[in-house]
Amino acid sequence: MAKSYDRVTVVDHPLIQHKMSILRDKDTPCAQFRQLVRELALLEGYEASRHLHLEPVDVETPLMTAHCQRLAGRAPVIVPILRAGLGMLDGFLELIPHACVGHLGMERDETTHEPRAYYAKMPSHLDERQVVVVDPMFATGGSAIAAIQYLRKQGVKDLTLMVLVAAPEGIEAVLAADPDVHIFTCAIDDCLNENAYILPGLGDAGDRIFGTI
Ligand code: PRP
Ligand code: URA
């Protein structure tokens, strides 16, 4: 059984486990892979958005006033790490259609496995918003740490990382690098191979989403 960690939630609903088994299959074609990433982001996002803040609101029903709750403050922000994170964007936006989107471009060097940042475009007032970073794969943690450090520098206080597959190495690196971030994942896998790919994993998520294998 995978080790458990503080600040890490494994979202293992039966539907998520079922979809993950198809996602991991090397014979799953690109279109189905892309659709599954979107569906998994929606299901996982439901859990990862539990901490969103609410405020009271009175609503007039056809019969009387109902005391309700709605999302409080400025719209939350979802930040896909390009490219593969884009595959999770639409599923999450189905849950929170009024969310803003910040884009962060990161590419892992195939030899050093270090991330190279190549693009960033964020909404305003990040310090007042709840931010969720999405990326299907969380291997060494280098890309996630670079994203978290960038967002902290922009003033982000409330930060969540949502991935589909995490390696223990990445989890430990991110928890050590940031004292507050909470991680949601659908699975914690065994380890990394010599090329820093997750085992058993699902291969290269970006290539499988965009058909660039
Ligand atoms: C993959 C993945 C993560 C990163 C994970 O992206 O989507 O961003 O690698 O690895 P790490 O935890 O060791 O940093 P990649 O750099 O392959 O780019 P892509 O999304 O364009 O395929
Ligand atoms: N990036 C991927 O897409 N897959 C891995 O296993 C590791 C990094």
XYZ file of N, CA and C and ligand atoms in Angstrom:
669
model
N 0.834 -1.201 0.000
C 0.000 0.000 0.000
C 0.878 1.265 0.000
N 0.434 2.299 -0.764
C 1.229 3.529 -0.838
C 1.264 4.213 0.528
N 2.410 4.838 0.823
C 2.577 5.600 2.060
C 1.577 6.752 2.073
N 1.108 7.154 3.257
C 0.233 8.340 3.290
C 1.026 9.537 3.814
N 0.613 10.706 3.371
C 1.338 11.936 3.692
C 0.355 12.970 4.220
N 0.829 13.813 5.149
C 0.058 15.002 5.527
C -0.019 15.898 4.305
N -1.107 16.614 4.147
C -1.306 17.573 3.047
C -1.397 16.893 1.666
N -1.642 15.573 1.660
C -1.870 14.891 0.374
C -3.177 14.102 0.488
N -4.102 14.330 -0.448
C -5.356 13.579 -0.485
C -5.377 12.727 -1.746
N -5.538 11.419 -1.566
C -5.691 10.526 -2.720
C -7.191 10.370 -2.977
N -7.620 10.820 -4.151
C -9.042 10.780 -4.488
C -9.282 9.467 -5.233
N -9.794 8.475 -4.497
C -9.843 7.125 -5.077
C -11.277 6.604 -5.213
N -12.176 7.489 -5.579
C -13.563 7.091 -5.874
C -13.530 5.949 -6.907
N -14.460 4.984 -6.815
C -14.447 3.861 -7.774
C -14.433 4.307 -9.240
N -15.164 5.369 -9.570
C -15.177 5.824 -10.979
C -13.803 6.340 -11.387
N -13.108 6.966 -10.445
C -11.760 7.471 -10.746
C -10.817 6.282 -10.964
N -10.909 5.274 -10.101
C -10.017 4.113 -10.265
C -10.286 3.413 -11.602
N -11.563 3.315 -11.963
C -11.935 2.669 -13.232
C -11.336 3.456 -14.417
N -11.536 4.766 -14.399
C -11.041 5.587 -15.523
C -9.512 5.592 -15.558
N -8.880 5.575 -14.378
C -7.414 5.549 -14.351
C -6.869 4.263 -14.978
N -7.601 3.153 -14.812
C -7.104 1.888 -15.378
C -7.101 1.965 -16.909
N -8.078 2.678 -17.480
C -8.117 2.809 -18.953
C -7.057 3.822 -19.399
N -6.898 4.867 -18.610
C -5.915 5.909 -18.942
C -4.497 5.338 -19.003
N -4.205 4.429 -18.085
C -2.838 3.888 -18.018
C -2.531 2.933 -19.176
N -3.569 2.356 -19.774
C -3.393 1.313 -20.792
C -2.689 1.889 -22.022
N -1.587 1.250 -22.420
C -0.803 1.785 -23.551
C -1.599 1.757 -24.853
N -2.668 0.934 -24.913
C -3.444 0.834 -26.152
C -4.612 1.812 -26.203
N -4.812 2.610 -25.157
C -5.896 3.599 -25.192
C -5.550 4.690 -26.200
N -6.417 4.919 -27.200
C -6.065 5.901 -28.237
C -6.165 7.333 -27.726
N -5.545 8.219 -28.496
C -5.405 9.630 -28.120
C -6.745 10.286 -27.754
N -7.770 10.098 -28.580
C -9.043 10.799 -28.333
C -9.666 10.346 -27.018
N -9.566 9.031 -26.744
C -10.149 8.517 -25.494
C -9.304 8.967 -24.302
N -7.992 8.988 -24.491
C -7.094 9.442 -23.424
C -7.438 10.883 -23.026
N -7.597 11.716 -24.034
C -7.906 13.142 -23.814
C -9.238 13.304 -23.071
N -10.229 12.516 -23.497
C -11.546 12.575 -22.858
C -11.468 12.118 -21.399
N -10.669 11.066 -21.144
C -10.538 10.564 -19.776
C -9.847 11.584 -18.870
N -8.837 12.265 -19.392
C -8.143 13.287 -18.578
C -9.133 14.373 -18.177
N -9.992 14.739 -19.129
C -11.003 15.765 -18.850
C -12.002 15.280 -17.777
N -12.469 14.023 -17.930
C -13.438 13.485 -16.960
C -12.812 13.328 -15.579
N -11.562 12.880 -15.548
C -10.892 12.708 -14.256
C -10.695 14.057 -13.564
N -10.386 15.089 -14.350
C -10.203 16.425 -13.752
C -11.505 16.895 -13.121
N -12.627 16.576 -13.774
C -13.929 16.983 -13.217
C -14.208 16.233 -11.905
N -14.005 14.926 -11.919
C -14.308 14.139 -10.710
C -13.354 14.511 -9.568
N -12.091 14.635 -9.885
C -11.108 14.968 -8.840
C -11.316 16.410 -8.364
N -11.663 17.268 -9.325
C -11.867 18.682 -9.002
C -13.001 18.893 -8.010
N -13.973 17.998 -8.046
C -15.092 18.077 -7.100
C -14.555 17.985 -5.670
N -13.608 17.077 -5.445
C -13.004 16.942 -4.110
C -12.023 18.076 -3.827
N -11.242 18.428 -4.839
C -10.194 19.439 -4.626
C -10.782 20.830 -4.433
N -12.077 20.995 -4.725
C -12.688 22.320 -4.546
C -13.519 22.399 -3.264
N -13.423 21.386 -2.417
C -14.160 21.379 -1.149
C -13.793 22.546 -0.243
N -12.562 23.037 -0.380
C -12.088 24.082 0.543
C -12.445 25.493 0.047
N -13.155 25.601 -1.064
C -13.494 26.949 -1.554
C -14.368 27.658 -0.521
N -14.111 28.960 -0.364
C -14.824 29.724 0.668
C -16.235 30.065 0.211
N -17.155 30.076 1.197
C -18.558 30.410 0.931
C -18.954 31.668 1.694
N -20.008 32.311 1.209
C -20.592 33.435 1.946
C -22.122 33.274 1.902
N -22.814 33.791 2.919
C -24.269 33.642 2.932
C -24.929 34.527 1.895
N -26.027 34.040 1.326
C -26.806 34.846 0.390
C -28.277 34.446 0.547
N -29.160 35.454 0.563
C -30.594 35.177 0.618
C -31.147 35.148 -0.796
N -31.897 34.107 -1.111
C -32.452 33.928 -2.456
C -33.974 33.827 -2.332
N -34.676 34.549 -3.220
C -36.142 34.450 -3.212
C -36.560 33.261 -4.068
N -37.071 32.228 -3.450
C -37.649 31.117 -4.221
C -39.071 31.553 -4.621
N -39.781 30.805 -5.427
C -41.167 31.181 -5.745
C -42.057 31.247 -4.492
N -41.593 30.654 -3.367
C -42.444 30.576 -2.168
C -42.010 31.492 -1.021
N -40.681 31.632 -0.832
C -40.206 32.440 0.302
C -38.691 32.660 0.171
N -38.116 33.249 1.198
C -36.663 33.477 1.174
C -35.933 32.223 1.665
N -34.914 31.815 0.903
C -34.062 30.691 1.326
C -32.700 31.251 1.697
N -32.168 30.801 2.825
C -30.839 31.230 3.264
C -29.828 30.254 2.654
N -29.066 30.744 1.695
C -28.157 29.874 0.924
C -26.708 30.283 1.147
N -25.812 29.577 0.485
C -24.367 29.893 0.477
C -23.922 29.933 -0.975
N -23.013 30.852 -1.281
C -22.425 30.841 -2.627
C -20.921 31.094 -2.495
N -20.189 30.842 -3.572
C -18.742 31.041 -3.521
C -18.453 32.504 -3.224
N -17.512 32.711 -2.312
C -17.236 34.063 -1.820
C -16.063 34.708 -2.561
N -16.076 36.016 -2.571
C -14.904 36.766 -3.015
C -14.636 36.688 -4.502
N -13.396 36.991 -4.850
C -13.012 36.982 -6.274
C -13.028 35.555 -6.808
N -13.237 35.429 -8.114
C -13.308 34.102 -8.740
C -12.014 33.326 -8.487
N -12.140 32.007 -8.237
C -10.932 31.180 -8.105
C -10.159 31.165 -9.430
N -8.913 30.728 -9.327
C -8.054 30.658 -10.522
C -7.594 29.220 -10.703
N -7.683 28.746 -11.931
C -7.090 27.454 -12.259
C -5.870 27.733 -13.121
N -4.760 27.069 -12.786
C -3.505 27.301 -13.512
C -3.029 25.984 -14.113
N -3.301 25.728 -15.395
C -2.735 24.539 -16.032
C -1.254 24.762 -16.339
N -0.432 23.742 -16.026
C 0.974 23.800 -16.452
C 1.012 23.243 -17.874
N 1.403 24.096 -18.830
C 1.456 23.700 -20.240
C 2.579 22.665 -20.412
N 2.369 21.761 -21.350
C 1.160 21.556 -22.100
C 0.123 20.672 -21.409
N 0.613 19.593 -20.742
C -0.313 18.527 -20.358
C -1.440 19.023 -19.451
N -1.167 20.039 -18.637
C -2.194 20.558 -17.735
C -3.413 21.075 -18.478
N -3.223 21.479 -19.733
C -4.363 21.977 -20.526
C -5.445 20.904 -20.663
N -5.022 19.641 -20.649
C -5.983 18.542 -20.771
C -6.961 18.494 -19.604
N -6.577 19.070 -18.459
C -7.442 19.032 -17.271
C -8.288 20.296 -17.131
N -8.022 21.281 -17.986
C -8.653 22.593 -17.798
C -10.171 22.547 -17.978
N -10.642 21.978 -19.082
C -12.077 22.044 -19.376
C -12.906 21.281 -18.344
N -12.395 20.160 -17.864
C -13.123 19.399 -16.844
C -13.317 20.234 -15.594
N -12.284 20.954 -15.211
C -12.372 21.781 -14.002
C -13.286 22.979 -14.235
N -13.207 23.541 -15.435
C -14.064 24.704 -15.739
C -15.546 24.328 -15.809
N -15.827 23.048 -16.082
C -17.233 22.636 -16.032
C -17.778 22.748 -14.617
N -16.900 22.520 -13.632
C -17.317 22.639 -12.228
C -17.447 24.096 -11.808
N -16.506 24.913 -12.238
C -16.476 26.324 -11.807
C -16.375 27.202 -13.061
N -17.499 27.385 -13.761
C -17.437 28.089 -15.051
C -16.934 29.523 -14.934
N -17.102 30.149 -13.760
C -16.658 31.542 -13.647
C -15.197 31.652 -13.186
N -14.493 30.532 -13.058
C -13.079 30.603 -12.654
C -12.264 31.353 -13.710
N -11.219 32.047 -13.247
C -10.250 32.642 -14.181
C -9.176 31.594 -14.481
N -8.435 31.813 -15.550
C -7.392 30.854 -15.944
C -6.051 31.577 -16.061
N -5.047 31.036 -15.364
C -3.669 31.516 -15.522
C -2.880 30.436 -16.233
N -2.059 30.814 -17.204
C -1.278 29.805 -17.932
C 0.187 29.875 -17.509
N 0.771 28.696 -17.290
C 2.204 28.614 -16.959
C 2.851 27.601 -17.897
N 3.803 28.039 -18.693
C 4.497 27.126 -19.602
C 5.757 26.596 -18.948
N 5.864 25.264 -18.869
C 7.062 24.621 -18.270
C 7.410 23.418 -19.125
N 8.676 23.242 -19.390
C 9.086 22.050 -20.138
C 10.275 21.428 -19.440
N 10.195 20.120 -19.221
C 11.292 19.419 -18.564
C 12.403 19.141 -19.555
N 13.644 19.468 -19.161
C 14.792 19.109 -20.002
C 14.955 17.588 -19.939
N 15.065 16.953 -21.130
C 15.064 15.481 -21.135
C 16.309 14.886 -20.500
N 17.403 15.670 -20.434
C 18.633 15.134 -19.845
C 18.733 15.448 -18.362
N 18.548 16.718 -18.009
C 18.722 17.091 -16.585
C 17.435 16.877 -15.781
N 16.274 16.787 -16.475
C 14.940 16.679 -15.852
C 14.539 17.943 -15.116
N 15.301 19.013 -15.312
C 14.962 20.308 -14.694
C 13.912 21.010 -15.543
N 12.960 21.713 -14.897
C 11.952 22.427 -15.693
C 12.503 23.738 -16.248
N 12.037 24.103 -17.439
C 12.369 25.409 -18.022
C 11.046 26.154 -18.204
N 10.955 27.324 -17.557
C 9.719 28.106 -17.685
C 9.775 28.897 -18.982
N 8.708 28.843 -19.804
C 8.745 29.579 -21.072
C 7.556 30.497 -21.253
N 6.587 30.488 -20.334
C 5.418 31.372 -20.518
C 4.694 31.534 -19.196
N 4.165 32.731 -18.951
C 3.312 32.949 -17.776
C 2.358 34.088 -18.063
N 1.088 33.869 -17.805
C 0.074 34.914 -17.954
C -0.996 34.654 -16.892
N -1.094 35.578 -15.927
C -1.973 35.365 -14.773
C -3.049 36.437 -14.672
N -4.191 36.090 -14.059
C -5.189 37.120 -13.752
C -4.666 38.049 -12.654
N -5.352 39.184 -12.459
C -4.936 40.139 -11.422
C -5.374 39.642 -10.036
N -4.906 40.352 -8.990
C -5.326 40.120 -7.593
C -5.127 38.670 -7.146
N -3.996 38.079 -7.535
C -3.764 36.682 -7.168
C -3.714 36.493 -5.657
N -3.301 37.547 -4.945
C -3.187 37.423 -3.488
C -4.556 37.258 -2.813
N -5.632 37.620 -3.513
C -6.979 37.530 -2.923
C -7.756 36.320 -3.445
N -7.116 35.501 -4.271
C -7.875 34.412 -4.906
C -7.387 33.043 -4.431
N -8.282 32.060 -4.486
C -7.888 30.674 -4.240
C -7.435 30.093 -5.580
N -6.248 29.495 -5.579
C -5.599 29.070 -6.830
C -5.394 27.548 -6.826
N -5.755 26.914 -7.947
C -5.524 25.467 -8.109
C -4.651 25.261 -9.345
N -3.475 24.657 -9.138
C -2.565 24.324 -10.246
C -2.890 22.906 -10.702
N -3.022 22.702 -12.020
C -3.326 21.352 -12.518
C -2.258 20.877 -13.510
N -1.908 19.614 -13.374
C -0.949 18.952 -14.267
C -1.165 17.451 -14.065
N -1.350 16.666 -15.116
C -1.609 15.246 -14.873
C -0.453 14.528 -14.166
N 0.803 14.936 -14.471
C 1.940 14.154 -13.999
C 2.798 14.938 -13.010
N 3.206 14.245 -11.970
C 3.941 14.854 -10.872
C 5.075 13.881 -10.568
N 6.240 14.075 -11.220
C 7.318 13.072 -11.182
C 8.389 13.465 -10.161
N 9.426 14.229 -10.598
C 10.425 14.686 -9.622
C 9.860 15.800 -8.743
N 8.795 16.446 -9.243
C 8.226 17.601 -8.533
C 8.839 18.914 -8.974
N 9.841 18.849 -9.850
C 10.535 20.076 -10.274
C 9.599 21.106 -10.905
N 8.717 20.643 -11.803
C 7.807 21.584 -12.478
C 6.824 22.176 -11.466
N 6.301 21.329 -10.582
C 5.336 21.822 -9.586
C 6.014 22.819 -8.637
N 7.233 22.521 -8.223
C 7.930 23.445 -7.304
C 8.170 24.787 -7.991
N 8.593 24.748 -9.259
C 8.816 26.017 -9.985
C 7.500 26.793 -10.104
N 6.398 26.079 -10.357
C 5.088 26.747 -10.472
C 4.683 27.345 -9.129
N 4.858 26.585 -8.067
C 4.468 27.060 -6.731
C 5.314 28.280 -6.344
N 6.611 28.198 -6.596
C 7.482 29.338 -6.229
C 7.093 30.582 -7.015
N 6.794 30.411 -8.297
C 6.375 31.558 -9.112
C 5.084 32.155 -8.528
N 4.112 31.312 -8.209
C 2.812 31.810 -7.727
C 2.941 32.446 -6.345
N 3.781 31.882 -5.487
C 4.002 32.508 -4.168
C 4.588 33.913 -4.356
N 5.532 34.038 -5.300
C 6.134 35.365 -5.569
C 5.083 36.354 -6.050
N 4.051 35.850 -6.738
C 2.960 36.724 -7.206
C 1.968 37.022 -6.084
N 2.215 36.467 -4.889
C 1.370 36.787 -3.730
C 0.310 35.755 -3.402
N 0.310 34.606 -4.103
C -0.744 33.605 -3.848
C -0.576 33.017 -2.437
N -1.684 33.034 -1.687
C -1.641 32.492 -0.315
C -2.339 31.136 -0.252
N -3.451 31.010 -0.970
C -4.260 29.791 -0.885
C -4.022 28.967 -2.152
N -3.198 27.913 -2.026
C -2.701 27.208 -3.212
C -2.918 25.701 -3.076
N -3.493 25.117 -4.118
C -3.724 23.672 -4.174
C -3.109 23.146 -5.468
N -2.529 21.946 -5.390
C -1.977 21.294 -6.582
C -2.815 20.056 -6.858
N -3.312 19.935 -8.092
C -4.152 18.780 -8.428
C -3.520 18.024 -9.606
N -3.162 16.755 -9.359
C -2.509 15.941 -10.393
C -3.273 14.624 -10.521
N -2.952 13.860 -11.551
C -3.591 12.547 -11.690
C -2.695 11.445 -11.122
N -1.397 11.507 -11.446
C -0.458 10.487 -10.966
C 0.725 11.182 -10.300
N 1.031 10.751 -9.071
C 2.158 11.351 -8.335
C 3.185 10.278 -8.002
N 4.459 10.665 -8.052
C 5.529 9.786 -7.566
C 5.877 10.220 -6.141
N 6.250 9.256 -5.275
C 6.622 9.625 -3.899
C 7.737 10.672 -3.876
N 8.682 10.573 -4.821
C 9.808 11.522 -4.865
C 9.295 12.957 -5.044
N 8.315 13.123 -5.933
C 7.764 14.460 -6.201
C 7.000 14.986 -5.004
N 6.205 14.108 -4.392
C 5.413 14.528 -3.230
C 6.347 15.034 -2.132
N 7.386 14.242 -1.834
C 8.274 14.626 -0.730
C 8.999 15.936 -1.045
N 9.394 16.105 -2.316
C 10.096 17.346 -2.695
C 9.179 18.560 -2.550
N 7.936 18.432 -2.982
C 7.027 19.596 -2.925
C 6.636 19.907 -1.484
N 6.365 18.878 -0.691
C 5.994 19.144 0.710
C 7.149 19.819 1.452
N 8.390 19.446 1.082
C 9.543 20.081 1.738
C 9.747 21.507 1.239
N 9.386 21.759 -0.018
C 9.652 23.081 -0.613
C 8.617 24.123 -0.209
N 7.409 23.692 0.143
C 6.357 24.668 0.449
C 5.589 24.193 1.687
N 5.479 25.061 2.699
C 4.886 24.604 3.968
C 3.363 24.541 3.972
N 2.707 25.009 2.931
C 1.244 25.137 2.973
C 0.489 24.399 1.885
N 1.111 24.196 0.735
C 0.346 23.684 -0.413
C -0.282 22.328 -0.083
N -1.523 22.126 -0.563
C -2.197 20.835 -0.390
C -2.237 20.149 -1.756
N -1.932 18.854 -1.772
C -1.859 18.108 -3.037
C -3.029 17.128 -3.119
N -3.715 17.136 -4.266
C -4.725 16.126 -4.563
C -4.192 15.279 -5.714
N -4.316 13.967 -5.595
C -3.880 13.074 -6.667
C -4.838 11.884 -6.744
N -4.947 11.286 -7.924
C -5.783 10.090 -8.063
C -4.991 8.835 -7.705
N -3.659 8.920 -7.751
C -2.838 7.743 -7.441
C -1.450 8.181 -7.006
N -0.883 7.410 -6.071
C 0.544 7.558 -5.748
C 1.219 6.298 -6.269
N 2.104 6.467 -7.250
C 2.737 5.311 -7.877
C 3.992 4.881 -7.116
N 4.768 3.945 -7.738
C 5.856 3.304 -6.987
C 7.110 4.155 -6.884
N 7.610 4.641 -8.028
C 8.908 5.325 -8.042
C 9.139 5.919 -9.434
N 10.317 6.502 -9.629
C 10.720 7.027 -10.945
C 11.724 6.067 -11.574
N 11.760 6.037 -12.920
C 12.824 5.273 -13.569
C 14.035 6.177 -13.819
N 15.034 5.666 -14.540
C 16.289 6.428 -14.721
C 16.074 7.677 -15.577
N 14.965 7.745 -16.318
C 14.651 8.942 -17.109
C 13.652 9.848 -16.393
N 13.450 9.587 -15.106
C 12.517 10.367 -14.276
C 11.075 10.259 -14.781
N 10.738 9.102 -15.363
C 9.336 8.809 -15.688
C 8.728 7.998 -14.537
N 7.428 8.226 -14.322
C 6.754 7.572 -13.198
C 6.464 6.105 -13.542
N 6.745 5.207 -12.572
C 6.456 3.771 -12.716
C 5.367 3.364 -11.724
N 4.301 2.652 -12.128
C 4.040 2.244 -13.503
C 3.578 3.389 -14.406
N 2.983 4.440 -13.856
C 2.663 5.643 -14.626
C 1.722 5.416 -15.778
N 1.869 6.266 -16.784
C 1.051 6.132 -18.000
C 1.801 6.635 -19.221
N 3.121 6.844 -19.057
C 3.925 7.347 -20.178
C 3.976 8.858 -20.159
N 4.112 9.436 -21.339
C 4.209 10.899 -21.448
C 2.803 11.471 -21.650
N 2.298 12.122 -20.620
C 0.899 12.586 -20.662
C 0.679 13.597 -21.786
N 1.602 14.558 -21.924
C 1.448 15.589 -22.960
C 1.383 14.956 -24.347
N 2.285 14.026 -24.609
C 2.298 13.365 -25.919
C 1.007 12.576 -26.152
N 0.491 11.940 -25.100
C -0.714 11.107 -25.280
C -1.968 11.976 -25.419
N -1.972 13.155 -24.776
C -3.136 14.051 -24.909
C -3.148 14.678 -26.302
N -1.955 15.092 -26.766
C -1.918 15.884 -27.999
C -1.480 15.084 -29.230
N -1.238 13.772 -29.051
C -0.930 12.920 -30.208
C 0.418 13.232 -30.827
N 1.394 13.588 -29.970
C 2.720 13.946 -30.500
C 3.761 12.855 -30.288
N 3.292 11.614 -30.056
C 4.240 10.518 -29.826
C 4.988 10.221 -31.128
C 5.528 16.759 -17.817
C 4.323 16.833 -16.908
C 4.789 17.772 -15.822
C 6.249 17.394 -15.684
C 6.385 16.471 -14.511
O 5.577 17.841 -18.658
O 3.145 17.257 -17.574
O 4.670 19.142 -16.168
O 6.622 16.719 -16.892
O 7.721 16.171 -14.270
P 8.503 16.710 -12.996
O 7.611 16.493 -11.813
O 9.733 15.854 -12.975
O 8.834 18.158 -13.213
P 6.693 18.000 -19.807
O 7.846 18.790 -19.297
O 6.993 16.657 -20.399
O 5.985 18.941 -20.857
P 4.651 18.764 -21.709
O 3.502 18.980 -20.766
O 4.785 19.840 -22.717
O 4.628 17.378 -22.314
N 6.052 13.519 -17.467
C 5.163 12.642 -17.983
O 4.371 12.990 -18.867
N 5.200 11.386 -17.518
C 6.039 10.980 -16.553
O 5.997 9.795 -16.156
C 6.953 11.925 -16.032
C 6.932 13.183 -16.511
